[in-house]
Structures are given as C-alpha cells and as structure tokens.
Amino acid sequence: MSLETIDAHYLTPEPQALRTCLALLRDYDGRAAEARATALIESLRAERGGSLLQAFMGEYDLSSREGAVLMCLAEALLRIPDQATADRL
C-alpha cells in the first residue's frame, strides 16, 4: 500500500476503514510476506556484522517517511489486545 493510498483514507471513519481492511484480509496469504521478510532478515544478517536492530534502523531511519510509517505500525501493533488480530494486521 502506498503512502498516497494511506493519505487518501486518512479521515475515513474507523468502522468503514475496518470493514475495508477485513475484506482485504480475507484473501490474504501471509506466506509470501513471511518468505520475503525471512529473506530480508537473512540478507541483512549476512551483509552486516552488527545487530539486526542496528541494520534495520540504518535502513529505515526514523526521520524518513518509511521509518515513521514503521513506527506507526509498531505502535498500532502494541495497542492490539489479542494475538490473532495482531497476526492478521
């Protein structure tokens, strides 16, 4: 999802946004995302001698748009009360 897509739905009422997200998740298969994340992590570990967190922060600095989006996602995940919902997000 692009930042433009997110910006376009910034003021969407929450019930409507949730219905849209849940509809998208019905057909979602997390295996491709998991495989991509695993490959990225393995690549970062092989490339850099430091910790994974240092490599990640170097790639997505908090002053960048991508870093800010990742921090927002992390905050949202912390606010989700149950693991099943967090996994679906």
CSV table of N, CA and C in Angstrom, one decimal:
chain,number,residue,atom,x,y,z
A,1,MET,N,0.9,-1.2,0.0
A,1,MET,CA,0.0,0.0,0.0
A,1,MET,C,0.9,1.2,0.0
A,2,SER,N,0.6,2.2,-0.9
A,2,SER,CA,1.4,3.4,-1.0
A,2,SER,C,1.0,4.4,0.1
A,3,LEU,N,1.9,5.4,0.3
A,3,LEU,CA,1.6,6.5,1.2
A,3,LEU,C,0.4,7.3,0.7
A,4,GLU,N,0.3,7.4,-0.7
A,4,GLU,CA,-0.8,8.2,-1.2
A,4,GLU,C,-2.1,7.5,-0.9
A,5,THR,N,-2.1,6.2,-0.9
A,5,THR,CA,-3.3,5.4,-0.6
A,5,THR,C,-3.7,5.7,0.9
A,6,ILE,N,-2.7,5.6,1.7
A,6,ILE,CA,-2.9,5.9,3.2
A,6,ILE,C,-3.4,7.3,3.4
A,7,ASP,N,-2.8,8.3,2.7
A,7,ASP,CA,-3.2,9.7,2.9
A,7,ASP,C,-4.6,9.9,2.4
A,8,ALA,N,-5.0,9.2,1.3
A,8,ALA,CA,-6.4,9.3,0.8
A,8,ALA,C,-7.4,8.8,1.8
A,9,HIS,N,-7.1,7.9,2.7
A,9,HIS,CA,-8.0,7.4,3.6
A,9,HIS,C,-7.8,7.9,5.0
A,10,TYR,N,-7.0,8.9,5.2
A,10,TYR,CA,-6.6,9.4,6.5
A,10,TYR,C,-7.9,9.7,7.4
A,11,LEU,N,-8.9,10.3,6.8
A,11,LEU,CA,-10.0,10.7,7.7
A,11,LEU,C,-11.2,9.8,7.5
A,12,THR,N,-11.0,8.6,6.9
A,12,THR,CA,-12.1,7.6,6.8
A,12,THR,C,-12.6,7.2,8.2
A,13,PRO,N,-13.9,7.2,8.4
A,13,PRO,CA,-14.4,6.7,9.7
A,13,PRO,C,-13.9,5.3,10.0
A,14,GLU,N,-13.6,5.1,11.3
A,14,GLU,CA,-13.0,3.8,11.7
A,14,GLU,C,-13.8,2.6,11.3
A,15,PRO,N,-15.1,2.6,11.5
A,15,PRO,CA,-15.9,1.4,11.1
A,15,PRO,C,-15.8,1.1,9.6
A,16,GLN,N,-15.8,2.1,8.8
A,16,GLN,CA,-15.7,1.9,7.4
A,16,GLN,C,-14.3,1.4,7.0
A,17,ALA,N,-13.3,1.9,7.6
A,17,ALA,CA,-11.9,1.5,7.4
A,17,ALA,C,-11.7,0.1,7.8
A,18,LEU,N,-12.3,-0.3,9.0
A,18,LEU,CA,-12.1,-1.7,9.4
A,18,LEU,C,-12.8,-2.7,8.5
A,19,ARG,N,-14.0,-2.3,8.0
A,19,ARG,CA,-14.6,-3.2,7.0
A,19,ARG,C,-13.8,-3.4,5.8
A,20,THR,N,-13.2,-2.3,5.3
A,20,THR,CA,-12.3,-2.4,4.1
A,20,THR,C,-11.1,-3.3,4.4
A,21,CYS,N,-10.5,-3.1,5.5
A,21,CYS,CA,-9.3,-3.9,5.9
A,21,CYS,C,-9.6,-5.3,6.1
A,22,LEU,N,-10.7,-5.6,6.8
A,22,LEU,CA,-11.1,-7.0,7.0
A,22,LEU,C,-11.4,-7.7,5.7
A,23,ALA,N,-12.0,-7.0,4.7
A,23,ALA,CA,-12.3,-7.6,3.4
A,23,ALA,C,-11.0,-7.9,2.7
A,24,LEU,N,-10.0,-7.0,2.8
A,24,LEU,CA,-8.8,-7.3,2.1
A,24,LEU,C,-8.0,-8.5,2.8
A,25,LEU,N,-8.2,-8.6,4.1
A,25,LEU,CA,-7.5,-9.7,4.8
A,25,LEU,C,-8.1,-11.1,4.5
A,26,ARG,N,-9.3,-11.2,4.1
A,26,ARG,CA,-10.0,-12.5,3.9
A,26,ARG,C,-9.2,-13.3,2.9
A,27,ASP,N,-8.7,-12.7,1.9
A,27,ASP,CA,-7.9,-13.4,0.8
A,27,ASP,C,-6.4,-13.3,1.0
A,28,TYR,N,-6.0,-12.8,2.1
A,28,TYR,CA,-4.5,-12.6,2.4
A,28,TYR,C,-3.9,-13.9,2.8
A,29,ASP,N,-2.8,-14.2,2.1
A,29,ASP,CA,-2.0,-15.3,2.5
A,29,ASP,C,-0.6,-14.8,2.9
A,30,GLY,N,-0.3,-15.0,4.2
A,30,GLY,CA,0.9,-14.4,4.8
A,30,GLY,C,2.2,-15.1,4.5
A,31,ARG,N,2.1,-16.2,3.7
A,31,ARG,CA,3.3,-17.0,3.4
A,31,ARG,C,4.3,-16.2,2.5
A,32,ALA,N,3.7,-15.5,1.6
A,32,ALA,CA,4.6,-14.7,0.7
A,32,ALA,C,5.3,-13.6,1.5
A,33,ALA,N,4.6,-12.9,2.4
A,33,ALA,CA,5.2,-11.8,3.2
A,33,ALA,C,6.2,-12.4,4.2
A,34,GLU,N,5.9,-13.6,4.7
A,34,GLU,CA,6.8,-14.2,5.7
A,34,GLU,C,8.1,-14.6,4.9
A,35,ALA,N,8.0,-15.2,3.7
A,35,ALA,CA,9.1,-15.6,2.9
A,35,ALA,C,10.0,-14.3,2.6
A,36,ARG,N,9.3,-13.2,2.2
A,36,ARG,CA,10.1,-12.0,1.9
A,36,ARG,C,10.8,-11.5,3.1
A,37,ALA,N,10.1,-11.4,4.3
A,37,ALA,CA,10.7,-10.9,5.5
A,37,ALA,C,11.9,-11.8,5.9
A,38,THR,N,11.7,-13.1,5.8
A,38,THR,CA,12.8,-14.0,6.1
A,38,THR,C,14.0,-13.8,5.3
A,39,ALA,N,13.8,-13.6,4.0
A,39,ALA,CA,14.9,-13.4,3.0
A,39,ALA,C,15.6,-12.1,3.3
A,40,LEU,N,14.8,-11.1,3.7
A,40,LEU,CA,15.4,-9.7,4.0
A,40,LEU,C,16.2,-9.8,5.3
A,41,ILE,N,15.7,-10.5,6.3
A,41,ILE,CA,16.5,-10.7,7.5
A,41,ILE,C,17.7,-11.4,7.3
A,42,GLU,N,17.7,-12.5,6.6
A,42,GLU,CA,18.9,-13.3,6.3
A,42,GLU,C,19.9,-12.5,5.5
A,43,SER,N,19.4,-11.7,4.6
A,43,SER,CA,20.3,-10.9,3.8
A,43,SER,C,21.0,-9.8,4.7
A,44,LEU,N,20.2,-9.2,5.5
A,44,LEU,CA,20.8,-8.2,6.4
A,44,LEU,C,21.8,-8.8,7.4
A,45,ARG,N,21.5,-10.0,7.9
A,45,ARG,CA,22.4,-10.6,8.8
A,45,ARG,C,23.7,-11.0,8.1
A,46,ALA,N,23.6,-11.4,6.8
A,46,ALA,CA,24.8,-11.8,6.1
A,46,ALA,C,25.6,-10.6,5.7
A,47,GLU,N,24.9,-9.5,5.4
A,47,GLU,CA,25.6,-8.3,4.9
A,47,GLU,C,26.3,-7.5,6.0
A,48,ARG,N,25.7,-7.5,7.1
A,48,ARG,CA,26.2,-6.6,8.2
A,48,ARG,C,26.6,-7.4,9.4
A,49,GLY,N,27.7,-7.0,10.0
A,49,GLY,CA,28.2,-7.7,11.1
A,49,GLY,C,27.5,-7.3,12.4
A,50,GLY,N,26.8,-6.1,12.4
A,50,GLY,CA,26.2,-5.6,13.7
A,50,GLY,C,24.9,-6.4,13.9
A,51,SER,N,24.1,-5.9,14.9
A,51,SER,CA,22.9,-6.5,15.3
A,51,SER,C,21.8,-6.2,14.2
A,52,LEU,N,20.8,-7.0,14.2
A,52,LEU,CA,19.7,-6.9,13.2
A,52,LEU,C,19.0,-5.5,13.5
A,53,LEU,N,18.8,-5.2,14.7
A,53,LEU,CA,18.2,-3.9,15.0
A,53,LEU,C,19.0,-2.7,14.4
A,54,GLN,N,20.3,-2.7,14.6
A,54,GLN,CA,21.1,-1.7,14.0
A,54,GLN,C,21.0,-1.6,12.5
A,55,ALA,N,21.0,-2.7,11.9
A,55,ALA,CA,20.8,-2.8,10.4
A,55,ALA,C,19.5,-2.3,10.0
A,56,PHE,N,18.4,-2.7,10.7
A,56,PHE,CA,17.1,-2.2,10.4
A,56,PHE,C,17.0,-0.7,10.6
A,57,MET,N,17.5,-0.2,11.7
A,57,MET,CA,17.4,1.2,11.9
A,57,MET,C,18.2,2.0,10.9
A,58,GLY,N,19.3,1.4,10.4
A,58,GLY,CA,20.1,2.1,9.4
A,58,GLY,C,19.4,2.1,8.1
A,59,GLU,N,18.6,1.1,7.8
A,59,GLU,CA,17.8,1.0,6.6
A,59,GLU,C,16.6,2.0,6.6
A,60,TYR,N,15.9,2.0,7.7
A,60,TYR,CA,14.7,2.8,7.9
A,60,TYR,C,14.8,3.8,9.0
A,61,ASP,N,15.6,4.8,8.8
A,61,ASP,CA,15.8,5.9,9.8
A,61,ASP,C,14.4,6.5,10.2
A,62,LEU,N,14.3,6.8,11.5
A,62,LEU,CA,13.0,7.3,11.9
A,62,LEU,C,12.7,8.7,11.4
A,63,SER,N,13.7,9.4,10.8
A,63,SER,CA,13.4,10.7,10.2
A,63,SER,C,12.9,10.6,8.8
A,64,SER,N,12.9,9.3,8.3
A,64,SER,CA,12.4,9.1,6.9
A,64,SER,C,10.9,8.8,7.0
A,65,ARG,N,10.2,8.9,5.9
A,65,ARG,CA,8.8,8.6,5.8
A,65,ARG,C,8.5,7.1,6.1
A,66,GLU,N,9.4,6.3,5.6
A,66,GLU,CA,9.3,4.8,5.8
A,66,GLU,C,9.5,4.5,7.3
A,67,GLY,N,10.4,5.1,7.9
A,67,GLY,CA,10.7,4.9,9.3
A,67,GLY,C,9.5,5.3,10.2
A,68,ALA,N,8.9,6.5,9.8
A,68,ALA,CA,7.7,7.0,10.6
A,68,ALA,C,6.6,6.0,10.4
A,69,VAL,N,6.4,5.5,9.2
A,69,VAL,CA,5.3,4.5,8.9
A,69,VAL,C,5.5,3.3,9.7
A,70,LEU,N,6.7,2.8,9.8
A,70,LEU,CA,7.0,1.6,10.5
A,70,LEU,C,6.8,1.8,12.0
A,71,MET,N,7.1,3.0,12.5
A,71,MET,CA,6.9,3.3,13.9
A,71,MET,C,5.4,3.3,14.2
A,72,CYS,N,4.6,3.9,13.3
A,72,CYS,CA,3.1,3.9,13.5
A,72,CYS,C,2.6,2.5,13.5
A,73,LEU,N,3.1,1.6,12.6
A,73,LEU,CA,2.6,0.3,12.6
A,73,LEU,C,3.0,-0.4,13.9
A,74,ALA,N,4.2,-0.2,14.4
A,74,ALA,CA,4.6,-0.8,15.6
A,74,ALA,C,3.7,-0.4,16.8
A,75,GLU,N,3.4,0.9,16.8
A,75,GLU,CA,2.5,1.4,17.8
A,75,GLU,C,1.2,0.8,17.7
A,76,ALA,N,0.7,0.7,16.5
A,76,ALA,CA,-0.7,0.1,16.3
A,76,ALA,C,-0.7,-1.4,16.8
A,77,LEU,N,0.4,-2.1,16.5
A,77,LEU,CA,0.5,-3.5,17.0
A,77,LEU,C,0.5,-3.6,18.5
A,78,LEU,N,1.2,-2.6,19.2
A,78,LEU,CA,1.2,-2.6,20.6
A,78,LEU,C,-0.2,-2.4,21.2
A,79,ARG,N,-1.0,-1.7,20.5
A,79,ARG,CA,-2.4,-1.4,21.0
A,79,ARG,C,-3.4,-2.5,20.8
A,80,ILE,N,-3.0,-3.5,20.0
A,80,ILE,CA,-4.0,-4.6,19.7
A,80,ILE,C,-4.0,-5.5,20.8
A,81,PRO,N,-5.2,-5.8,21.4
A,81,PRO,CA,-5.3,-6.6,22.6
A,81,PRO,C,-5.1,-8.1,22.4
A,82,ASP,N,-5.3,-8.6,21.2
A,82,ASP,CA,-5.1,-10.1,21.1
A,82,ASP,C,-4.2,-10.4,20.0
A,83,GLN,N,-3.5,-11.6,20.1
A,83,GLN,CA,-2.5,-12.0,19.2
A,83,GLN,C,-3.1,-12.3,17.8
A,84,ALA,N,-4.3,-12.9,17.7
A,84,ALA,CA,-4.9,-13.2,16.5
A,84,ALA,C,-5.1,-12.0,15.6
A,85,THR,N,-5.6,-10.9,16.2
A,85,THR,CA,-5.8,-9.7,15.5
A,85,THR,C,-4.5,-9.1,15.0
A,86,ALA,N,-3.5,-9.1,15.9
A,86,ALA,CA,-2.1,-8.6,15.6
A,86,ALA,C,-1.6,-9.4,14.4
A,87,ASP,N,-1.7,-10.7,14.4
A,87,ASP,CA,-1.2,-11.5,13.3
A,87,ASP,C,-1.9,-11.2,12.0
A,88,ARG,N,-3.2,-10.9,12.0
A,88,ARG,CA,-4.0,-10.6,10.8
A,88,ARG,C,-3.5,-9.2,10.3
A,89,LEU,N,-3.2,-8.3,11.2
A,89,LEU,CA,-2.7,-7.0,10.7
A,89,LEU,C,-1.3,-7.2,10.1
